[in-house]
XYZ file of C-alpha atoms in Angstrom:
555
model
C 4.080 65.155 20.134
C 1.481 66.413 22.215
C 0.228 69.877 20.948
C -2.550 70.953 22.839
C -4.507 69.653 25.920
C -8.085 70.918 26.632
C -9.853 70.128 29.837
C -13.436 70.854 31.046
C -14.904 69.879 34.241
C -12.608 67.248 35.464
C -12.119 67.028 39.254
C -10.817 70.360 40.516
C -10.322 71.851 36.782
C -13.437 73.686 35.381
C -11.767 75.035 32.076
C -8.107 74.599 31.128
C -6.310 75.208 27.501
C -2.789 74.225 27.144
C -0.084 74.531 24.474
C 2.615 72.141 24.914
C 6.060 72.139 23.446
C 8.746 70.004 22.476
C 11.608 69.171 24.644
C 11.574 69.010 28.441
C 8.561 70.129 29.931
C 8.528 70.377 33.795
C 5.452 70.684 36.087
C 5.905 71.941 39.495
C 3.455 72.967 42.422
C 2.781 72.249 46.077
C 1.462 69.062 47.052
C -2.058 68.942 46.327
C -2.394 71.433 43.632
C -3.624 68.964 41.310
C -0.587 67.918 39.181
C -1.932 64.340 39.171
C -5.395 65.673 37.574
C -3.268 66.687 34.640
C -1.936 63.116 34.238
C -5.520 61.464 34.934
C -6.877 63.784 32.313
C -4.407 62.762 29.582
C -4.649 59.143 30.544
C -8.478 59.292 30.215
C -8.254 61.105 26.569
C -5.664 58.089 25.710
C -7.802 55.256 26.465
C -7.312 54.861 30.398
C -10.547 53.346 32.152
C -13.417 55.874 33.009
C -14.225 56.891 36.133
C -17.480 58.979 36.986
C -15.460 60.391 39.975
C -13.240 62.225 37.524
C -16.220 64.593 36.862
C -16.168 67.745 38.557
C -18.871 68.283 41.198
C -21.934 69.781 39.813
C -21.197 68.883 36.195
C -23.030 66.331 34.101
C -19.835 65.267 32.207
C -16.362 66.133 31.812
C -14.407 66.191 28.636
C -10.590 65.898 27.677
C -9.277 66.524 24.339
C -5.719 66.074 23.429
C -4.126 67.079 20.128
C -0.880 65.477 18.599
C 1.429 66.061 15.804
C 2.382 62.800 14.267
C 3.941 64.042 11.130
C 6.892 61.755 11.895
C 5.222 59.116 13.622
C 4.962 55.968 11.081
C 3.478 53.779 13.856
C 0.414 55.872 14.650
C -0.256 56.791 10.953
C -0.160 52.941 10.093
C -2.605 52.287 12.885
C -4.996 54.902 11.456
C -4.833 53.682 8.060
C -5.585 50.137 8.982
C -8.752 51.220 10.996
C -9.830 53.624 8.348
C -9.417 56.863 10.205
C -8.441 59.747 7.987
C -5.757 62.061 9.401
C -3.148 64.400 7.859
C -0.393 64.949 10.247
C -2.352 65.730 12.972
C -4.611 63.840 15.428
C -7.070 64.774 18.061
C -8.211 62.288 20.677
C -11.396 63.209 22.728
C -13.049 61.506 25.588
C -16.424 62.387 27.503
C -17.127 61.012 30.975
C -20.489 61.213 32.227
C -21.112 61.461 35.933
C -23.575 58.320 35.575
C -20.247 56.342 34.570
C -20.684 56.034 30.726
C -18.055 57.132 28.638
C -17.668 57.968 25.036
C -14.551 58.244 22.769
C -13.511 60.132 19.357
C -10.691 60.156 17.202
C -10.670 63.014 14.806
C -14.343 63.591 15.814
C -15.237 59.930 14.533
C -16.687 57.680 17.565
C -14.580 55.080 18.157
C -14.443 52.283 21.009
C -12.554 52.865 23.939
C -10.205 50.017 23.242
C -9.406 51.792 19.714
C -8.695 54.909 21.765
C -6.152 53.161 24.118
C -4.431 51.375 21.007
C -3.580 54.685 19.416
C -3.211 56.483 22.662
C -0.484 53.868 23.858
C 1.170 54.596 20.520
C 1.141 58.050 21.268
C 1.939 58.693 25.124
C 3.852 56.617 27.534
C 3.140 57.485 31.161
C 5.288 56.488 33.959
C 3.504 56.978 37.477
C 5.368 57.276 40.916
C 5.233 53.313 41.231
C 5.433 52.538 37.410
C 9.182 51.609 37.866
C 8.265 48.407 39.683
C 7.171 47.074 36.335
C 10.881 46.975 35.816
C 10.544 43.951 37.796
C 7.797 42.305 35.697
C 9.299 39.283 33.513
C 6.926 40.336 30.382
C 7.801 43.663 30.583
C 11.712 43.271 30.691
C 11.073 40.825 27.451
C 9.078 43.625 25.614
C 11.840 46.027 26.503
C 14.501 43.777 25.023
C 12.163 43.288 21.981
C 11.910 47.243 21.424
C 15.660 47.460 21.296
C 16.132 44.655 19.116
C 13.637 46.076 16.886
C 11.877 43.100 15.785
C 8.203 43.619 17.240
C 7.179 42.635 13.707
C 8.731 38.961 14.070
C 7.346 38.675 17.766
C 3.918 39.405 16.394
C 4.280 36.872 13.511
C 5.507 34.380 16.356
C 2.263 34.978 18.019
C 0.272 33.987 14.984
C 2.245 30.974 14.570
C 1.884 29.979 18.006
C -1.970 30.340 17.783
C -1.773 28.191 14.510
C 0.061 25.602 16.477
C -2.391 25.700 19.097
C -5.350 25.327 16.850
C -3.515 22.519 14.999
C -2.990 20.673 18.526
C -6.605 21.226 19.391
C -7.988 19.734 16.039
C -5.841 16.645 16.880
C -6.887 16.278 19.948
C -10.772 16.909 18.951
C -10.353 14.212 16.278
C -8.551 11.698 18.408
C -11.389 11.873 21.069
C -14.177 11.845 18.377
C -12.310 8.747 16.745
C -12.323 7.286 20.034
C -15.982 7.833 20.683
C -16.960 6.821 16.955
C -15.009 3.252 17.099
C -16.920 2.578 20.591
C -20.165 3.527 18.726
C -19.410 1.603 15.378
C -22.274 -0.915 15.523
C -24.915 1.489 16.625
C -23.625 3.885 13.599
C -24.035 0.820 11.361
C -27.446 -0.348 12.425
C -28.802 3.592 12.579
C -27.419 4.122 8.932
C -28.967 0.819 7.604
C -32.173 1.978 9.243
C -32.093 5.155 7.413
C -30.934 3.563 4.113
C -33.717 1.147 4.182
C -36.458 4.004 5.135
C -34.748 6.000 2.426
C -36.321 9.395 3.101
C -36.848 12.060 0.326
C -36.545 15.664 0.609
C -39.955 17.305 1.222
C -41.554 13.952 1.848
C -43.450 14.589 4.964
C -45.450 17.535 3.705
C -46.113 15.622 0.349
C -47.437 12.628 2.651
C -49.484 14.775 5.045
C -51.125 16.182 1.981
C -52.080 13.138 0.536
C -53.320 11.786 3.757
C -55.465 14.406 4.149
C -56.684 14.113 0.559
C -57.348 10.368 1.029
C -59.106 10.649 4.383
C -61.738 13.260 2.984
C -61.848 11.741 -0.427
C -65.709 10.653 0.161
C -66.806 14.207 1.421
C -65.101 15.778 -1.473
C -66.550 13.324 -4.008
C -70.034 14.045 -2.762
C -69.559 17.853 -2.852
C -68.170 17.852 -6.485
C -70.911 15.629 -7.353
C -73.487 18.147 -6.135
C -71.680 21.000 -7.782
C -71.947 18.993 -11.226
C -75.492 18.265 -10.872
C -76.165 22.073 -10.184
C -74.008 22.881 -13.527
C -75.623 20.388 -15.646
C -79.541 20.747 -14.655
C -81.850 22.618 -16.662
C -81.528 25.807 -14.683
C -77.603 25.690 -14.875
C -75.541 28.617 -14.968
C -73.940 27.715 -18.636
C -77.511 27.563 -20.219
C -78.619 30.803 -18.344
C -75.213 32.573 -19.543
C -75.389 31.152 -23.338
C -79.088 32.134 -23.665
C -78.341 35.650 -22.426
C -75.556 35.727 -24.861
C -77.630 34.563 -27.761
C -80.524 37.140 -27.106
C -77.732 40.145 -26.883
C -76.350 38.716 -30.193
C -79.405 39.312 -32.046
C -79.452 43.123 -31.436
C -75.556 43.802 -31.192
C -75.409 45.369 -34.577
C -78.387 47.580 -33.944
C -76.984 48.671 -30.299
C -74.232 50.838 -31.978
C -71.462 49.139 -30.054
C -73.275 49.635 -26.591
C -73.461 46.033 -26.256
C -69.815 44.748 -27.174
C -68.397 44.552 -23.610
C -71.162 43.091 -22.278
C -71.093 40.419 -25.076
C -67.223 40.035 -24.461
C -67.622 39.409 -20.903
C -70.610 36.909 -21.256
C -68.256 35.072 -23.869
C -65.754 34.739 -21.246
C -68.067 33.793 -18.414
C -69.457 31.050 -20.557
C -65.958 29.468 -21.385
C -65.016 29.795 -17.828
C -67.858 28.005 -16.664
C -67.391 25.132 -19.548
C -63.785 25.086 -18.090
C -64.838 24.655 -14.395
C -67.123 21.794 -15.397
C -64.451 20.226 -17.122
C -61.917 20.330 -14.485
C -64.665 19.156 -11.592
C -65.471 16.408 -13.913
C -61.387 15.555 -14.051
C -61.166 15.788 -10.178
C -64.164 13.607 -9.769
C -62.418 10.940 -12.107
C -59.142 11.240 -10.282
C -60.369 11.192 -6.646
C -60.685 7.590 -5.707
C -61.564 6.538 -2.074
C -58.537 4.066 -1.520
C -58.464 2.890 1.976
C -55.378 0.550 1.227
C -53.415 3.657 -0.156
C -54.445 5.553 2.950
C -53.043 2.839 5.110
C -49.802 2.840 3.124
C -49.333 6.619 3.287
C -50.130 6.763 6.880
C -47.555 3.786 7.446
C -44.766 5.772 5.638
C -45.600 9.002 7.175
C -45.547 7.745 10.705
C -42.507 5.601 10.090
C -40.073 8.598 9.085
C -41.783 10.727 11.906
C -40.862 8.011 14.495
C -37.219 7.445 12.962
C -36.795 11.389 13.149
C -37.950 11.628 16.722
C -35.657 8.389 17.510
C -32.628 10.684 16.200
C -33.972 13.857 17.864
C -34.372 15.831 14.749
C -37.161 17.135 12.271
C -38.081 14.948 9.604
C -36.527 17.317 6.945
C -33.115 16.786 8.699
C -33.054 12.986 8.273
C -31.032 13.337 5.137
C -28.459 15.381 6.633
C -28.347 12.989 9.765
C -28.033 9.945 7.316
C -25.284 11.644 5.553
C -23.431 12.586 9.075
C -23.525 8.885 10.048
C -22.350 7.721 6.760
C -19.356 10.276 7.319
C -18.910 9.090 10.768
C -18.295 5.745 9.428
C -16.272 6.752 6.606
C -14.183 8.697 9.135
C -13.822 5.311 11.200
C -12.913 3.450 8.092
C -10.291 6.222 6.725
C -9.396 7.273 10.280
C -5.640 6.184 9.872
C -5.374 8.631 6.984
C -6.937 11.570 8.649
C -5.105 11.348 11.784
C -1.822 11.301 10.231
C -2.927 14.492 7.845
C -3.606 16.098 11.367
C -0.297 14.902 13.006
C 1.605 16.135 10.204
C -0.322 19.427 10.380
C 0.970 19.830 14.152
C 4.528 18.870 13.261
C 4.767 21.669 10.293
C 3.239 23.995 12.642
C 5.595 23.298 15.400
C 8.515 23.498 13.175
C 7.618 26.868 11.681
C 7.222 28.167 15.343
C 10.376 26.779 16.670
C 12.599 28.015 13.595
C 11.180 31.414 14.223
C 11.329 31.262 18.133
C 14.949 30.396 17.853
C 15.843 33.171 15.593
C 14.234 35.499 17.639
C 16.011 34.104 20.963
C 19.282 34.668 18.990
C 18.615 38.115 18.036
C 17.362 38.825 21.863
C 20.675 37.495 22.982
C 22.580 39.816 20.828
C 20.377 42.793 21.698
C 20.453 42.122 25.526
C 24.169 42.283 25.407
C 23.927 45.719 23.384
C 21.326 46.877 25.834
C 23.655 46.148 28.727
C 26.256 48.085 27.457
C 24.182 51.090 26.741
C 22.534 50.952 30.475
C 25.962 50.638 31.932
C 26.928 54.001 30.343
C 23.928 55.545 31.864
C 24.560 54.442 35.565
C 27.397 56.752 36.389
C 25.611 59.780 35.003
C 22.598 58.612 37.340
C 24.968 58.732 40.335
C 24.985 54.764 40.516
C 28.760 54.691 40.228
C 30.123 51.008 40.671
C 26.656 49.661 40.104
C 25.883 46.960 37.253
C 23.202 45.761 35.205
C 23.004 42.488 33.159
C 19.955 40.866 31.185
C 20.134 37.124 31.839
C 18.167 35.424 29.210
C 17.141 31.825 29.682
C 16.191 29.517 26.431
C 13.425 27.144 27.309
C 12.695 24.012 25.224
C 10.765 24.887 22.301
C 8.032 22.431 23.603
C 7.614 24.980 26.644
C 7.330 27.864 24.192
C 4.790 30.638 24.731
C 3.244 33.119 22.324
C 6.260 35.500 23.081
C 8.764 32.819 22.256
C 11.074 30.393 24.254
C 12.821 33.088 26.334
C 12.560 34.002 29.993
C 14.373 37.313 31.124
C 15.461 38.355 34.277
C 17.147 42.042 34.792
C 20.020 41.606 37.233
C 21.719 44.557 39.075
C 24.081 45.587 41.747
C 23.819 48.985 43.402
C 27.498 49.034 44.936
C 31.099 47.801 43.952
C 31.552 44.546 45.169
C 28.182 43.573 45.639
C 26.986 40.475 43.956
C 24.460 40.756 41.164
C 20.864 39.867 41.941
C 17.343 40.120 40.683
C 16.493 43.746 40.292
C 13.382 43.765 42.338
C 15.559 42.526 45.246
C 18.680 44.557 44.812
C 17.521 48.058 44.045
C 15.565 50.470 46.057
C 12.398 52.374 44.884
C 14.778 55.584 43.855
C 17.244 53.289 42.275
C 14.592 51.337 40.392
C 13.278 54.826 38.996
C 17.000 55.464 37.732
C 17.282 52.265 36.091
C 13.914 52.511 34.440
C 15.356 56.233 33.262
C 18.864 54.766 32.243
C 16.828 51.843 30.273
C 14.784 54.825 28.323
C 17.653 56.619 27.636
C 19.147 53.458 26.282
C 16.167 52.647 24.517
C 15.195 56.002 22.852
C 16.979 55.563 19.749
C 15.153 52.324 19.026
C 11.975 53.568 19.920
C 9.232 55.222 17.766
C 8.893 58.912 18.767
C 6.177 59.514 21.401
C 5.391 61.868 24.380
C 6.736 60.408 27.777
C 5.309 61.428 31.041
C 7.189 60.751 34.296
C 5.385 61.261 37.436
C 7.972 62.187 40.028
C 10.582 59.988 38.716
C 13.073 61.777 41.290
C 11.050 60.478 44.228
C 13.353 59.696 47.158
C 16.200 61.321 45.592
C 17.935 64.788 45.918
C 20.796 66.752 45.413
C 23.512 65.506 42.754
C 21.430 62.571 42.083
C 18.150 64.579 41.330
C 20.452 66.782 39.156
C 21.536 63.719 37.343
C 18.058 62.625 36.867
C 17.074 65.899 35.399
C 20.059 66.048 33.028
C 19.121 62.490 31.669
C 15.449 63.477 31.373
C 16.668 66.450 29.329
C 19.031 64.295 27.141
C 16.058 61.907 26.553
C 13.704 64.608 25.576
C 16.180 65.627 22.567
C 14.641 62.836 20.715
C 11.062 63.965 21.583
C 8.889 65.247 24.281
C 9.202 64.299 28.028
C 6.727 65.756 30.527
C 7.958 65.358 34.212
C 6.086 66.402 37.418
C 8.663 66.750 39.675
C 9.126 68.321 43.324
C 12.953 68.441 42.884
C 14.300 71.948 41.897
C 17.474 70.442 40.200
C 14.947 68.276 38.026
C 12.755 71.405 37.397
C 15.762 73.729 36.419
C 16.521 71.060 33.502
C 13.240 71.924 31.729
C 13.097 73.489 28.664
C 9.630 74.656 29.494
C 8.151 75.105 32.848
C 4.523 75.206 34.277
C 3.369 75.848 37.602
C 0.283 74.339 39.046
C -1.628 75.732 41.529
C -4.849 75.821 43.736
C -7.117 78.376 44.528
C -10.535 78.993 46.236
C -13.192 80.992 44.539
C -16.522 81.496 45.946
C -16.454 78.336 48.303
C -15.135 76.383 44.899
C -11.715 74.993 44.694
C -10.111 75.218 41.447
C -6.761 73.823 40.041
C -4.936 76.572 37.733
C -1.969 75.894 35.430
C 0.403 78.754 34.121
C 3.368 78.772 31.985
C 6.136 80.559 33.773
C 8.414 83.225 32.131
C 12.149 83.113 32.983
C 11.992 85.330 35.911
C 8.600 83.523 37.464
C 10.351 80.497 36.788
C 13.456 81.671 38.955
C 10.777 82.407 41.707
C 9.372 78.895 41.678
C 12.627 77.197 41.869
C 13.600 79.315 44.900
C 10.411 78.669 46.522
C 11.107 74.934 45.790
C 14.606 75.364 47.293
C 13.499 77.351 50.302
C 9.871 76.461 51.381
C 7.418 78.864 52.023
C 9.492 81.945 52.795
C 11.568 82.608 49.627
C 15.062 83.993 50.773
C 17.653 85.777 48.705
C 20.094 83.153 49.109
C 17.402 80.821 47.444
C 16.906 83.009 44.541
C 20.503 83.175 44.018
C 20.619 79.562 44.001
C 17.832 79.375 41.738
C 19.646 81.529 39.192
C 22.513 79.591 39.566
C 20.563 76.233 38.956
C 18.968 77.548 35.817
C 22.124 79.101 34.719
C 24.151 76.158 34.780
C 21.153 74.560 32.169
C 21.680 77.233 29.513
């Protein structure tokens, strides 16, 4: 249930804080006073598309904050829990709209995506605009109403998952069949390419190893020359080792008399002698191992250029040749064992279709039963809504399972007649705008017991009707509000009189600035407003008496 609505800098509203109540809440006012602004603001807070035009002139941004009591709302609580958003009995939706078009969304002060805000908002509020009843003519909407009445939305969601799985299995089968056809046509090429790779037998990391060896072989003569020169320097009369050893012997002669002052130096010289000897030994080893071998160089280059050429042929890096070889082998294996894989994929499709068909048929049966009960409930509502002699029937047509959709194997059409003796026809062709609105209201009343508690908003659902019909619309709205909260924007005094609570929306001009104001009416002010609605600009005593009578009839 909507508890509070705070609006800042939205269109004609500079600052507005409203506290809402349970039951039927009516909103009235002159045309153009700004009633639709309230609905636009609430829609923005519940995830509607943002619009920079909603920001009040002169302001940088507009903000709408809507607080809801969700104590008895299991659906919203589940959504919040699934998305790890903490809540304890209350939820606060906030939307910030900037004049540059950017928009930010928050739930309980935690930033969320606008899509997340819309998911939660749609579970909290249902808004029916002036043309919303036209959706009653839309097949998917009609089917969703049947499913809501049947109370098996969880099964419909499971069916969507099964349908997705079926399509996935079909896609995998088609892809495999196409790949198998291409592979079969390329079998000779695959065998030749695989044989070529297996003959060359590339090894992991071989390119780097061969490149390093090639570089070494190409420069072996030069390297050997420098090693020889280094050895000659190390082995000559003025060799480093000789100098180091001589210095070490001289210091050792006086080490005992130096009282430890030469110990560190002697240790360093000892290490230097050892390191120099080790360096000389390693140079000797490198000199013996480094052999100029033109034949080996030719072999290395032939191997290196061979694997590079094969990599270019397959359009891959050298290190990817092993993976290419495995892929070619797998493709040939697939061709050879294609029948088994094809049969496996065909079985997957058959099993997925059987699962989908079983659940779709079960849902279809439940829809037939729910449709009959819904028709009976709606028919009971037609007479109170002054559609006497009218009729309502849900026609469900079961498709072949192969023609199924994510929502099942049923197509639906609401059929209606508005006068006795008139043949039933599609509701879109039979009912006028006002009649459609009343059929929608009848459906909502019939569906109320099967629906989650939520705030329902009707924007001039009484458009095009008056007198007794408007009074009937008001009474059904009041009935609908018994199980929740209903907000209705109305120009009808009969509907306004049915409300449990009443707000007046007005427009004023202060310092060349137009502002919309909202005021909750007391009993006396309410009588005056309904009298105004009955008589127009000049309120007469007769209108006041009629207003008292209208309100008295609702007590």
